[in-house]
Amino acid sequence: QLVAYREGLALLAKVLQSIMDEGLIIKEDPVRLGRCIMAMHQVHLWDWVDHDMQEEPQSVAKRLRELFVAMFCLPTKSEDADAE
């Protein structure tokens, strides 16, 4: 399990670094950011299980995507212009 975790985290960190390089998400240590994302997923999945998995999985995934965007993504240039 530890090997799979480390390999998964390394892959996630690589993807996050490339997204950072494109200027789409905040600049942060990609491994630390990956751990934050994994922790956020675990919290929401446990909450879903604790509520007897009543919510549709697509709904849980949508909420996680929205949280990711709100927490880690930088505003787009069009959003910057709208704020002015």
PDB file of N, CA, C and O in Angstrom:
ATOM      1  N   GLN A   1       0.821  -1.190   0.000  1.00  0.00           N
ATOM      2  CA  GLN A   1       0.000   0.000   0.000  1.00  0.00           C
ATOM      3  C   GLN A   1       0.862   1.251   0.000  1.00  0.00           C
ATOM      4  O   GLN A   1       0.529   2.215  -0.676  1.00  0.00           O
ATOM      5  N   LEU A   2       1.928   1.235   0.773  1.00  0.00           N
ATOM      6  CA  LEU A   2       2.800   2.406   0.859  1.00  0.00           C
ATOM      7  C   LEU A   2       3.445   2.700  -0.492  1.00  0.00           C
ATOM      8  O   LEU A   2       3.550   3.857  -0.896  1.00  0.00           O
ATOM      9  N   VAL A   3       3.839   1.659  -1.202  1.00  0.00           N
ATOM     10  CA  VAL A   3       4.441   1.845  -2.524  1.00  0.00           C
ATOM     11  C   VAL A   3       3.418   2.475  -3.478  1.00  0.00           C
ATOM     12  O   VAL A   3       3.733   3.429  -4.205  1.00  0.00           O
ATOM     13  N   ALA A   4       2.197   1.972  -3.469  1.00  0.00           N
ATOM     14  CA  ALA A   4       1.142   2.512  -4.335  1.00  0.00           C
ATOM     15  C   ALA A   4       0.849   3.970  -3.978  1.00  0.00           C
ATOM     16  O   ALA A   4       0.669   4.807  -4.867  1.00  0.00           O
ATOM     17  N   TYR A   5       0.808   4.283  -2.679  1.00  0.00           N
ATOM     18  CA  TYR A   5       0.573   5.655  -2.235  1.00  0.00           C
ATOM     19  C   TYR A   5       1.677   6.575  -2.760  1.00  0.00           C
ATOM     20  O   TYR A   5       1.398   7.642  -3.313  1.00  0.00           O
ATOM     21  N   ARG A   6       2.917   6.156  -2.578  1.00  0.00           N
ATOM     22  CA  ARG A   6       4.047   6.997  -3.006  1.00  0.00           C
ATOM     23  C   ARG A   6       4.063   7.183  -4.521  1.00  0.00           C
ATOM     24  O   ARG A   6       4.324   8.286  -5.006  1.00  0.00           O
ATOM     25  N   GLU A   7       3.788   6.122  -5.254  1.00  0.00           N
ATOM     26  CA  GLU A   7       3.753   6.228  -6.712  1.00  0.00           C
ATOM     27  C   GLU A   7       2.609   7.134  -7.176  1.00  0.00           C
ATOM     28  O   GLU A   7       2.775   7.949  -8.082  1.00  0.00           O
ATOM     29  N   GLY A   8       1.457   6.984  -6.544  1.00  0.00           N
ATOM     30  CA  GLY A   8       0.314   7.832  -6.881  1.00  0.00           C
ATOM     31  C   GLY A   8       0.573   9.290  -6.561  1.00  0.00           C
ATOM     32  O   GLY A   8       0.253  10.184  -7.355  1.00  0.00           O
ATOM     33  N   LEU A   9       1.185   9.538  -5.413  1.00  0.00           N
ATOM     34  CA  LEU A   9       1.506  10.913  -5.025  1.00  0.00           C
ATOM     35  C   LEU A   9       2.540  11.519  -5.970  1.00  0.00           C
ATOM     36  O   LEU A   9       2.422  12.679  -6.363  1.00  0.00           O
ATOM     37  N   ALA A  10       3.533  10.736  -6.362  1.00  0.00           N
ATOM     38  CA  ALA A  10       4.549  11.231  -7.298  1.00  0.00           C
ATOM     39  C   ALA A  10       3.926  11.591  -8.646  1.00  0.00           C
ATOM     40  O   ALA A  10       4.255  12.635  -9.235  1.00  0.00           O
ATOM     41  N   LEU A  11       3.009  10.764  -9.116  1.00  0.00           N
ATOM     42  CA  LEU A  11       2.326  11.054 -10.380  1.00  0.00           C
ATOM     43  C   LEU A  11       1.466  12.310 -10.251  1.00  0.00           C
ATOM     44  O   LEU A  11       1.494  13.189 -11.125  1.00  0.00           O
ATOM     45  N   LEU A  12       0.721  12.415  -9.172  1.00  0.00           N
ATOM     46  CA  LEU A  12      -0.106  13.592  -8.934  1.00  0.00           C
ATOM     47  C   LEU A  12       0.756  14.842  -8.857  1.00  0.00           C
ATOM     48  O   LEU A  12       0.426  15.878  -9.445  1.00  0.00           O
ATOM     49  N   ALA A  13       1.878  14.774  -8.154  1.00  0.00           N
ATOM     50  CA  ALA A  13       2.776  15.923  -8.026  1.00  0.00           C
ATOM     51  C   ALA A  13       3.317  16.348  -9.388  1.00  0.00           C
ATOM     52  O   ALA A  13       3.427  17.551  -9.674  1.00  0.00           O
ATOM     53  N   LYS A  14       3.624  15.389 -10.233  1.00  0.00           N
ATOM     54  CA  LYS A  14       4.118  15.697 -11.581  1.00  0.00           C
ATOM     55  C   LYS A  14       3.052  16.438 -12.395  1.00  0.00           C
ATOM     56  O   LYS A  14       3.343  17.430 -13.066  1.00  0.00           O
ATOM     57  N   VAL A  15       1.828  15.959 -12.323  1.00  0.00           N
ATOM     58  CA  VAL A  15       0.720  16.614 -13.032  1.00  0.00           C
ATOM     59  C   VAL A  15       0.495  18.021 -12.476  1.00  0.00           C
ATOM     60  O   VAL A  15       0.350  18.986 -13.232  1.00  0.00           O
ATOM     61  N   LEU A  16       0.494  18.141 -11.156  1.00  0.00           N
ATOM     62  CA  LEU A  16       0.289  19.457 -10.537  1.00  0.00           C
ATOM     63  C   LEU A  16       1.398  20.428 -10.929  1.00  0.00           C
ATOM     64  O   LEU A  16       1.137  21.608 -11.193  1.00  0.00           O
ATOM     65  N   GLN A  17       2.641  19.950 -10.980  1.00  0.00           N
ATOM     66  CA  GLN A  17       3.751  20.814 -11.376  1.00  0.00           C
ATOM     67  C   GLN A  17       3.554  21.339 -12.794  1.00  0.00           C
ATOM     68  O   GLN A  17       3.782  22.519 -13.066  1.00  0.00           O
ATOM     69  N   SER A  18       3.095  20.487 -13.689  1.00  0.00           N
ATOM     70  CA  SER A  18       2.880  20.943 -15.064  1.00  0.00           C
ATOM     71  C   SER A  18       1.743  21.969 -15.131  1.00  0.00           C
ATOM     72  O   SER A  18       1.825  22.938 -15.892  1.00  0.00           O
ATOM     73  N   ILE A  19       0.719  21.783 -14.305  1.00  0.00           N
ATOM     74  CA  ILE A  19      -0.376  22.754 -14.270  1.00  0.00           C
ATOM     75  C   ILE A  19       0.113  24.076 -13.661  1.00  0.00           C
ATOM     76  O   ILE A  19      -0.264  25.156 -14.121  1.00  0.00           O
ATOM     77  N   MET A  20       0.960  23.985 -12.645  1.00  0.00           N
ATOM     78  CA  MET A  20       1.561  25.198 -12.071  1.00  0.00           C
ATOM     79  C   MET A  20       2.388  25.931 -13.107  1.00  0.00           C
ATOM     80  O   MET A  20       2.336  27.165 -13.205  1.00  0.00           O
ATOM     81  N   ASP A  21       3.179  25.180 -13.863  1.00  0.00           N
ATOM     82  CA  ASP A  21       4.033  25.782 -14.891  1.00  0.00           C
ATOM     83  C   ASP A  21       3.220  26.520 -15.943  1.00  0.00           C
ATOM     84  O   ASP A  21       3.702  27.480 -16.547  1.00  0.00           O
ATOM     85  N   GLU A  22       1.987  26.089 -16.163  1.00  0.00           N
ATOM     86  CA  GLU A  22       1.098  26.763 -17.110  1.00  0.00           C
ATOM     87  C   GLU A  22       0.408  27.969 -16.483  1.00  0.00           C
ATOM     88  O   GLU A  22      -0.312  28.699 -17.161  1.00  0.00           O
ATOM     89  N   GLY A  23       0.602  28.166 -15.171  1.00  0.00           N
ATOM     90  CA  GLY A  23       0.015  29.317 -14.494  1.00  0.00           C
ATOM     91  C   GLY A  23      -1.459  29.166 -14.159  1.00  0.00           C
ATOM     92  O   GLY A  23      -2.151  30.164 -13.976  1.00  0.00           O
ATOM     93  N   LEU A  24      -1.926  27.931 -14.079  1.00  0.00           N
ATOM     94  CA  LEU A  24      -3.355  27.712 -13.840  1.00  0.00           C
ATOM     95  C   LEU A  24      -3.714  27.513 -12.375  1.00  0.00           C
ATOM     96  O   LEU A  24      -4.873  27.702 -11.999  1.00  0.00           O
ATOM     97  N   ILE A  25      -2.745  27.082 -11.569  1.00  0.00           N
ATOM     98  CA  ILE A  25      -2.998  26.895 -10.140  1.00  0.00           C
ATOM     99  C   ILE A  25      -1.910  27.600  -9.336  1.00  0.00           C
ATOM    100  O   ILE A  25      -0.874  27.983  -9.876  1.00  0.00           O
ATOM    101  N   ILE A  26      -2.159  27.734  -8.048  1.00  0.00           N
ATOM    102  CA  ILE A  26      -1.231  28.423  -7.158  1.00  0.00           C
ATOM    103  C   ILE A  26       0.128  27.741  -7.161  1.00  0.00           C
ATOM    104  O   ILE A  26       0.235  26.549  -7.411  1.00  0.00           O
ATOM    105  N   LYS A  27       1.166  28.543  -6.900  1.00  0.00           N
ATOM    106  CA  LYS A  27       2.518  28.002  -6.774  1.00  0.00           C
ATOM    107  C   LYS A  27       2.666  27.453  -5.358  1.00  0.00           C
ATOM    108  O   LYS A  27       2.511  28.172  -4.379  1.00  0.00           O
ATOM    109  N   GLU A  28       2.927  26.185  -5.270  1.00  0.00           N
ATOM    110  CA  GLU A  28       3.050  25.490  -3.988  1.00  0.00           C
ATOM    111  C   GLU A  28       3.900  24.267  -4.242  1.00  0.00           C
ATOM    112  O   GLU A  28       4.009  23.803  -5.376  1.00  0.00           O
ATOM    113  N   ASP A  29       4.497  23.755  -3.209  1.00  0.00           N
ATOM    114  CA  ASP A  29       5.229  22.502  -3.354  1.00  0.00           C
ATOM    115  C   ASP A  29       4.241  21.470  -3.892  1.00  0.00           C
ATOM    116  O   ASP A  29       3.196  21.232  -3.280  1.00  0.00           O
ATOM    117  N   PRO A  30       4.528  20.864  -5.055  1.00  0.00           N
ATOM    118  CA  PRO A  30       3.538  19.971  -5.670  1.00  0.00           C
ATOM    119  C   PRO A  30       3.228  18.719  -4.840  1.00  0.00           C
ATOM    120  O   PRO A  30       2.105  18.226  -4.879  1.00  0.00           O
ATOM    121  N   VAL A  31       4.194  18.245  -4.068  1.00  0.00           N
ATOM    122  CA  VAL A  31       3.926  17.078  -3.215  1.00  0.00           C
ATOM    123  C   VAL A  31       2.988  17.481  -2.078  1.00  0.00           C
ATOM    124  O   VAL A  31       2.011  16.784  -1.785  1.00  0.00           O
ATOM    125  N   ARG A  32       3.253  18.631  -1.459  1.00  0.00           N
ATOM    126  CA  ARG A  32       2.378  19.104  -0.376  1.00  0.00           C
ATOM    127  C   ARG A  32       0.974  19.369  -0.905  1.00  0.00           C
ATOM    128  O   ARG A  32      -0.024  19.007  -0.265  1.00  0.00           O
ATOM    129  N   LEU A  33       0.886  19.976  -2.072  1.00  0.00           N
ATOM    130  CA  LEU A  33      -0.422  20.247  -2.673  1.00  0.00           C
ATOM    131  C   LEU A  33      -1.144  18.937  -2.984  1.00  0.00           C
ATOM    132  O   LEU A  33      -2.344  18.807  -2.737  1.00  0.00           O
ATOM    133  N   GLY A  34      -0.409  17.964  -3.487  1.00  0.00           N
ATOM    134  CA  GLY A  34      -1.003  16.655  -3.750  1.00  0.00           C
ATOM    135  C   GLY A  34      -1.550  16.012  -2.490  1.00  0.00           C
ATOM    136  O   GLY A  34      -2.636  15.439  -2.493  1.00  0.00           O
ATOM    137  N   ARG A  35      -0.795  16.133  -1.399  1.00  0.00           N
ATOM    138  CA  ARG A  35      -1.283  15.584  -0.126  1.00  0.00           C
ATOM    139  C   ARG A  35      -2.551  16.300   0.334  1.00  0.00           C
ATOM    140  O   ARG A  35      -3.469  15.660   0.866  1.00  0.00           O
ATOM    141  N   CYS A  36      -2.612  17.609   0.134  1.00  0.00           N
ATOM    142  CA  CYS A  36      -3.825  18.360   0.505  1.00  0.00           C
ATOM    143  C   CYS A  36      -5.025  17.871  -0.303  1.00  0.00           C
ATOM    144  O   CYS A  36      -6.120  17.687   0.248  1.00  0.00           O
ATOM    145  N   ILE A  37      -4.820  17.661  -1.581  1.00  0.00           N
ATOM    146  CA  ILE A  37      -5.904  17.191  -2.449  1.00  0.00           C
ATOM    147  C   ILE A  37      -6.352  15.795  -2.033  1.00  0.00           C
ATOM    148  O   ILE A  37      -7.552  15.506  -1.940  1.00  0.00           O
ATOM    149  N   MET A  38      -5.387  14.922  -1.761  1.00  0.00           N
ATOM    150  CA  MET A  38      -5.726  13.559  -1.332  1.00  0.00           C
ATOM    151  C   MET A  38      -6.479  13.582  -0.007  1.00  0.00           C
ATOM    152  O   MET A  38      -7.457  12.839   0.173  1.00  0.00           O
ATOM    153  N   ALA A  39      -6.064  14.442   0.906  1.00  0.00           N
ATOM    154  CA  ALA A  39      -6.750  14.546   2.194  1.00  0.00           C
ATOM    155  C   ALA A  39      -8.177  15.055   2.010  1.00  0.00           C
ATOM    156  O   ALA A  39      -9.116  14.541   2.633  1.00  0.00           O
ATOM    157  N   MET A  40      -8.345  16.055   1.142  1.00  0.00           N
ATOM    158  CA  MET A  40      -9.670  16.594   0.872  1.00  0.00           C
ATOM    159  C   MET A  40     -10.574  15.493   0.309  1.00  0.00           C
ATOM    160  O   MET A  40     -11.731  15.357   0.716  1.00  0.00           O
ATOM    161  N   HIS A  41     -10.053  14.692  -0.589  1.00  0.00           N
ATOM    162  CA  HIS A  41     -10.837  13.587  -1.149  1.00  0.00           C
ATOM    163  C   HIS A  41     -11.220  12.581  -0.066  1.00  0.00           C
ATOM    164  O   HIS A  41     -12.366  12.118  -0.018  1.00  0.00           O
ATOM    165  N   GLN A  42     -10.280  12.246   0.802  1.00  0.00           N
ATOM    166  CA  GLN A  42     -10.568  11.282   1.862  1.00  0.00           C
ATOM    167  C   GLN A  42     -11.671  11.790   2.782  1.00  0.00           C
ATOM    168  O   GLN A  42     -12.578  11.042   3.153  1.00  0.00           O
ATOM    169  N   VAL A  43     -11.619  13.057   3.156  1.00  0.00           N
ATOM    170  CA  VAL A  43     -12.644  13.634   4.037  1.00  0.00           C
ATOM    171  C   VAL A  43     -14.019  13.529   3.392  1.00  0.00           C
ATOM    172  O   VAL A  43     -14.992  13.101   4.024  1.00  0.00           O
ATOM    173  N   HIS A  44     -14.104  13.894   2.125  1.00  0.00           N
ATOM    174  CA  HIS A  44     -15.412  13.867   1.458  1.00  0.00           C
ATOM    175  C   HIS A  44     -15.899  12.449   1.208  1.00  0.00           C
ATOM    176  O   HIS A  44     -17.100  12.180   1.312  1.00  0.00           O
ATOM    177  N   LEU A  45     -14.985  11.544   0.895  1.00  0.00           N
ATOM    178  CA  LEU A  45     -15.413  10.154   0.699  1.00  0.00           C
ATOM    179  C   LEU A  45     -15.876   9.521   2.005  1.00  0.00           C
ATOM    180  O   LEU A  45     -16.876   8.796   2.028  1.00  0.00           O
ATOM    181  N   TRP A  46     -15.179   9.798   3.112  1.00  0.00           N
ATOM    182  CA  TRP A  46     -15.620   9.264   4.407  1.00  0.00           C
ATOM    183  C   TRP A  46     -16.972   9.843   4.800  1.00  0.00           C
ATOM    184  O   TRP A  46     -17.831   9.138   5.343  1.00  0.00           O
ATOM    185  N   ASP A  47     -17.173  11.126   4.516  1.00  0.00           N
ATOM    186  CA  ASP A  47     -18.463  11.744   4.815  1.00  0.00           C
ATOM    187  C   ASP A  47     -19.565  11.069   3.999  1.00  0.00           C
ATOM    188  O   ASP A  47     -20.651  10.786   4.515  1.00  0.00           O
ATOM    189  N   TRP A  48     -19.265  10.785   2.748  1.00  0.00           N
ATOM    190  CA  TRP A  48     -20.223  10.107   1.877  1.00  0.00           C
ATOM    191  C   TRP A  48     -20.554   8.721   2.440  1.00  0.00           C
ATOM    192  O   TRP A  48     -21.724   8.335   2.522  1.00  0.00           O
ATOM    193  N   VAL A  49     -19.545   7.976   2.875  1.00  0.00           N
ATOM    194  CA  VAL A  49     -19.763   6.645   3.466  1.00  0.00           C
ATOM    195  C   VAL A  49     -20.553   6.766   4.765  1.00  0.00           C
ATOM    196  O   VAL A  49     -21.490   5.990   5.003  1.00  0.00           O
ATOM    197  N   ASP A  50     -20.199   7.750   5.610  1.00  0.00           N
ATOM    198  CA  ASP A  50     -20.909   7.948   6.872  1.00  0.00           C
ATOM    199  C   ASP A  50     -22.392   8.249   6.662  1.00  0.00           C
ATOM    200  O   ASP A  50     -23.214   7.984   7.538  1.00  0.00           O
ATOM    201  N   HIS A  51     -22.724   8.808   5.507  1.00  0.00           N
ATOM    202  CA  HIS A  51     -24.121   9.096   5.192  1.00  0.00           C
ATOM    203  C   HIS A  51     -24.714   8.020   4.280  1.00  0.00           C
ATOM    204  O   HIS A  51     -25.614   8.282   3.480  1.00  0.00           O
ATOM    205  N   ASP A  52     -24.187   6.795   4.445  1.00  0.00           N
ATOM    206  CA  ASP A  52     -24.699   5.610   3.748  1.00  0.00           C
ATOM    207  C   ASP A  52     -24.705   5.736   2.230  1.00  0.00           C
ATOM    208  O   ASP A  52     -25.562   5.163   1.556  1.00  0.00           O
ATOM    209  N   MET A  53     -23.785   6.524   1.697  1.00  0.00           N
ATOM    210  CA  MET A  53     -23.595   6.671   0.249  1.00  0.00           C
ATOM    211  C   MET A  53     -24.903   7.022  -0.462  1.00  0.00           C
ATOM    212  O   MET A  53     -25.169   6.550  -1.569  1.00  0.00           O
ATOM    213  N   GLN A  54     -25.716   7.845   0.193  1.00  0.00           N
ATOM    214  CA  GLN A  54     -27.015   8.225  -0.367  1.00  0.00           C
ATOM    215  C   GLN A  54     -26.867   9.201  -1.534  1.00  0.00           C
ATOM    216  O   GLN A  54     -27.656   9.161  -2.471  1.00  0.00           O
ATOM    217  N   GLU A  55     -25.864  10.061  -1.461  1.00  0.00           N
ATOM    218  CA  GLU A  55     -25.645  11.054  -2.518  1.00  0.00           C
ATOM    219  C   GLU A  55     -25.070  10.362  -3.756  1.00  0.00           C
ATOM    220  O   GLU A  55     -24.268   9.435  -3.651  1.00  0.00           O
ATOM    221  N   GLU A  56     -25.471  10.820  -4.915  1.00  0.00           N
ATOM    222  CA  GLU A  56     -24.947  10.264  -6.158  1.00  0.00           C
ATOM    223  C   GLU A  56     -23.442  10.513  -6.244  1.00  0.00           C
ATOM    224  O   GLU A  56     -22.981  11.610  -5.921  1.00  0.00           O
ATOM    225  N   PRO A  57     -22.656   9.523  -6.674  1.00  0.00           N
ATOM    226  CA  PRO A  57     -21.206   9.710  -6.786  1.00  0.00           C
ATOM    227  C   PRO A  57     -20.825  10.904  -7.668  1.00  0.00           C
ATOM    228  O   PRO A  57     -19.866  11.620  -7.370  1.00  0.00           O
ATOM    229  N   GLN A  58     -21.601  11.148  -8.728  1.00  0.00           N
ATOM    230  CA  GLN A  58     -21.314  12.277  -9.609  1.00  0.00           C
ATOM    231  C   GLN A  58     -21.441  13.608  -8.858  1.00  0.00           C
ATOM    232  O   GLN A  58     -20.715  14.561  -9.134  1.00  0.00           O
ATOM    233  N   SER A  59     -22.346  13.652  -7.914  1.00  0.00           N
ATOM    234  CA  SER A  59     -22.549  14.857  -7.112  1.00  0.00           C
ATOM    235  C   SER A  59     -21.352  15.100  -6.178  1.00  0.00           C
ATOM    236  O   SER A  59     -20.900  16.231  -6.003  1.00  0.00           O
ATOM    237  N   VAL A  60     -20.840  14.031  -5.594  1.00  0.00           N
ATOM    238  CA  VAL A  60     -19.661  14.131  -4.732  1.00  0.00           C
ATOM    239  C   VAL A  60     -18.469  14.596  -5.565  1.00  0.00           C
ATOM    240  O   VAL A  60     -17.729  15.500  -5.165  1.00  0.00           O
ATOM    241  N   ALA A  61     -18.299  14.010  -6.734  1.00  0.00           N
ATOM    242  CA  ALA A  61     -17.183  14.378  -7.616  1.00  0.00           C
ATOM    243  C   ALA A  61     -17.292  15.833  -8.057  1.00  0.00           C
ATOM    244  O   ALA A  61     -16.289  16.558  -8.088  1.00  0.00           O
ATOM    245  N   LYS A  62     -18.502  16.282  -8.359  1.00  0.00           N
ATOM    246  CA  LYS A  62     -18.709  17.675  -8.777  1.00  0.00           C
ATOM    247  C   LYS A  62     -18.319  18.629  -7.650  1.00  0.00           C
ATOM    248  O   LYS A  62     -17.654  19.642  -7.877  1.00  0.00           O
ATOM    249  N   ARG A  63     -18.721  18.319  -6.441  1.00  0.00           N
ATOM    250  CA  ARG A  63     -18.381  19.164  -5.295  1.00  0.00           C
ATOM    251  C   ARG A  63     -16.867  19.211  -5.088  1.00  0.00           C
ATOM    252  O   ARG A  63     -16.296  20.260  -4.815  1.00  0.00           O
ATOM    253  N   LEU A  64     -16.198  18.072  -5.248  1.00  0.00           N
ATOM    254  CA  LEU A  64     -14.749  18.041  -5.111  1.00  0.00           C
ATOM    255  C   LEU A  64     -14.068  18.881  -6.190  1.00  0.00           C
ATOM    256  O   LEU A  64     -13.099  19.588  -5.910  1.00  0.00           O
ATOM    257  N   ARG A  65     -14.559  18.827  -7.425  1.00  0.00           N
ATOM    258  CA  ARG A  65     -14.010  19.670  -8.491  1.00  0.00           C
ATOM    259  C   ARG A  65     -14.190  21.146  -8.158  1.00  0.00           C
ATOM    260  O   ARG A  65     -13.275  21.951  -8.330  1.00  0.00           O
ATOM    261  N   GLU A  66     -15.373  21.502  -7.687  1.00  0.00           N
ATOM    262  CA  GLU A  66     -15.649  22.902  -7.335  1.00  0.00           C
ATOM    263  C   GLU A  66     -14.735  23.377  -6.204  1.00  0.00           C
ATOM    264  O   GLU A  66     -14.237  24.505  -6.230  1.00  0.00           O
ATOM    265  N   LEU A  67     -14.512  22.524  -5.216  1.00  0.00           N
ATOM    266  CA  LEU A  67     -13.602  22.876  -4.122  1.00  0.00           C
ATOM    267  C   LEU A  67     -12.173  23.034  -4.617  1.00  0.00           C
ATOM    268  O   LEU A  67     -11.465  23.956  -4.208  1.00  0.00           O
ATOM    269  N   PHE A  68     -11.743  22.146  -5.496  1.00  0.00           N
ATOM    270  CA  PHE A  68     -10.399  22.255  -6.057  1.00  0.00           C
ATOM    271  C   PHE A  68     -10.229  23.599  -6.753  1.00  0.00           C
ATOM    272  O   PHE A  68      -9.240  24.309  -6.519  1.00  0.00           O
ATOM    273  N   VAL A  69     -11.176  23.963  -7.580  1.00  0.00           N
ATOM    274  CA  VAL A  69     -11.101  25.230  -8.307  1.00  0.00           C
ATOM    275  C   VAL A  69     -11.071  26.400  -7.330  1.00  0.00           C
ATOM    276  O   VAL A  69     -10.246  27.311  -7.443  1.00  0.00           O
ATOM    277  N   ALA A  70     -11.959  26.375  -6.345  1.00  0.00           N
ATOM    278  CA  ALA A  70     -12.040  27.476  -5.382  1.00  0.00           C
ATOM    279  C   ALA A  70     -10.767  27.606  -4.541  1.00  0.00           C
ATOM    280  O   ALA A  70     -10.340  28.719  -4.219  1.00  0.00           O
ATOM    281  N   MET A  71     -10.139  26.493  -4.219  1.00  0.00           N
ATOM    282  CA  MET A  71      -8.993  26.514  -3.315  1.00  0.00           C
ATOM    283  C   MET A  71      -7.652  26.683  -4.012  1.00  0.00           C
ATOM    284  O   MET A  71      -6.739  27.286  -3.452  1.00  0.00           O
ATOM    285  N   PHE A  72      -7.506  26.165  -5.219  1.00  0.00           N
ATOM    286  CA  PHE A  72      -6.181  26.075  -5.813  1.00  0.00           C
ATOM    287  C   PHE A  72      -6.011  26.783  -7.146  1.00  0.00           C
ATOM    288  O   PHE A  72      -4.880  27.056  -7.552  1.00  0.00           O
ATOM    289  N   CYS A  73      -7.085  27.053  -7.861  1.00  0.00           N
ATOM    290  CA  CYS A  73      -6.958  27.640  -9.198  1.00  0.00           C
ATOM    291  C   CYS A  73      -6.842  29.152  -9.131  1.00  0.00           C
ATOM    292  O   CYS A  73      -7.470  29.805  -8.294  1.00  0.00           O
ATOM    293  N   LEU A  74      -6.025  29.679 -10.039  1.00  0.00           N
ATOM    294  CA  LEU A  74      -5.872  31.123 -10.155  1.00  0.00           C
ATOM    295  C   LEU A  74      -6.994  31.659 -11.039  1.00  0.00           C
ATOM    296  O   LEU A  74      -7.470  30.957 -11.933  1.00  0.00           O
ATOM    297  N   PRO A  75      -7.387  32.914 -10.813  1.00  0.00           N
ATOM    298  CA  PRO A  75      -8.425  33.475 -11.682  1.00  0.00           C
ATOM    299  C   PRO A  75      -7.921  33.543 -13.123  1.00  0.00           C
ATOM    300  O   PRO A  75      -6.735  33.750 -13.360  1.00  0.00           O
ATOM    301  N   THR A  76      -8.816  33.359 -14.063  1.00  0.00           N
ATOM    302  CA  THR A  76      -8.446  33.492 -15.466  1.00  0.00           C
ATOM    303  C   THR A  76      -8.353  34.971 -15.810  1.00  0.00           C
ATOM    304  O   THR A  76      -8.863  35.826 -15.075  1.00  0.00           O
ATOM    305  N   LYS A  77      -7.742  35.271 -16.919  1.00  0.00           N
ATOM    306  CA  LYS A  77      -7.622  36.669 -17.336  1.00  0.00           C
ATOM    307  C   LYS A  77      -8.995  37.302 -17.539  1.00  0.00           C
ATOM    308  O   LYS A  77      -9.210  38.453 -17.209  1.00  0.00           O
ATOM    309  N   SER A  78      -9.960  36.558 -18.027  1.00  0.00           N
ATOM    310  CA  SER A  78     -11.312  37.105 -18.216  1.00  0.00           C
ATOM    311  C   SER A  78     -11.957  37.407 -16.869  1.00  0.00           C
ATOM    312  O   SER A  78     -12.680  38.383 -16.722  1.00  0.00           O
ATOM    313  N   GLU A  79     -11.698  36.580 -15.852  1.00  0.00           N
ATOM    314  CA  GLU A  79     -12.235  36.848 -14.515  1.00  0.00           C
ATOM    315  C   GLU A  79     -11.581  38.087 -13.937  1.00  0.00           C
ATOM    316  O   GLU A  79     -12.217  38.884 -13.263  1.00  0.00           O
ATOM    317  N   ASP A  80     -10.274  38.285 -14.189  1.00  0.00           N
ATOM    318  CA  ASP A  80      -9.576  39.486 -13.729  1.00  0.00           C
ATOM    319  C   ASP A  80     -10.200  40.728 -14.339  1.00  0.00           C
ATOM    320  O   ASP A  80     -10.406  41.733 -13.661  1.00  0.00           O
ATOM    321  N   ALA A  81     -10.521  40.675 -15.633  1.00  0.00           N
ATOM    322  CA  ALA A  81     -11.107  41.820 -16.310  1.00  0.00           C
ATOM    323  C   ALA A  81     -12.505  42.119 -15.775  1.00  0.00           C
ATOM    324  O   ALA A  81     -12.894  43.280 -15.631  1.00  0.00           O
ATOM    325  N   ASP A  82     -13.257  41.072 -15.444  1.00  0.00           N
ATOM    326  CA  ASP A  82     -14.602  41.266 -14.907  1.00  0.00           C
ATOM    327  C   ASP A  82     -14.564  41.944 -13.539  1.00  0.00           C
ATOM    328  O   ASP A  82     -15.470  42.690 -13.183  1.00  0.00           O
ATOM    329  N   ALA A  83     -13.499  41.714 -12.770  1.00  0.00           N
ATOM    330  CA  ALA A  83     -13.382  42.279 -11.436  1.00  0.00           C
ATOM    331  C   ALA A  83     -13.052  43.771 -11.472  1.00  0.00           C
ATOM    332  O   ALA A  83     -13.288  44.472 -10.501  1.00  0.00           O
ATOM    333  N   GLU A  84     -12.525  44.257 -12.589  1.00  0.00           N
ATOM    334  CA  GLU A  84     -12.123  45.675 -12.669  1.00  0.00           C
ATOM    335  C   GLU A  84     -13.260  46.597 -12.921  1.00  0.00           C
ATOM    336  O   GLU A  84     -14.294  46.460 -13.224  1.00  0.00           O
TER     337      GLU A  84
END
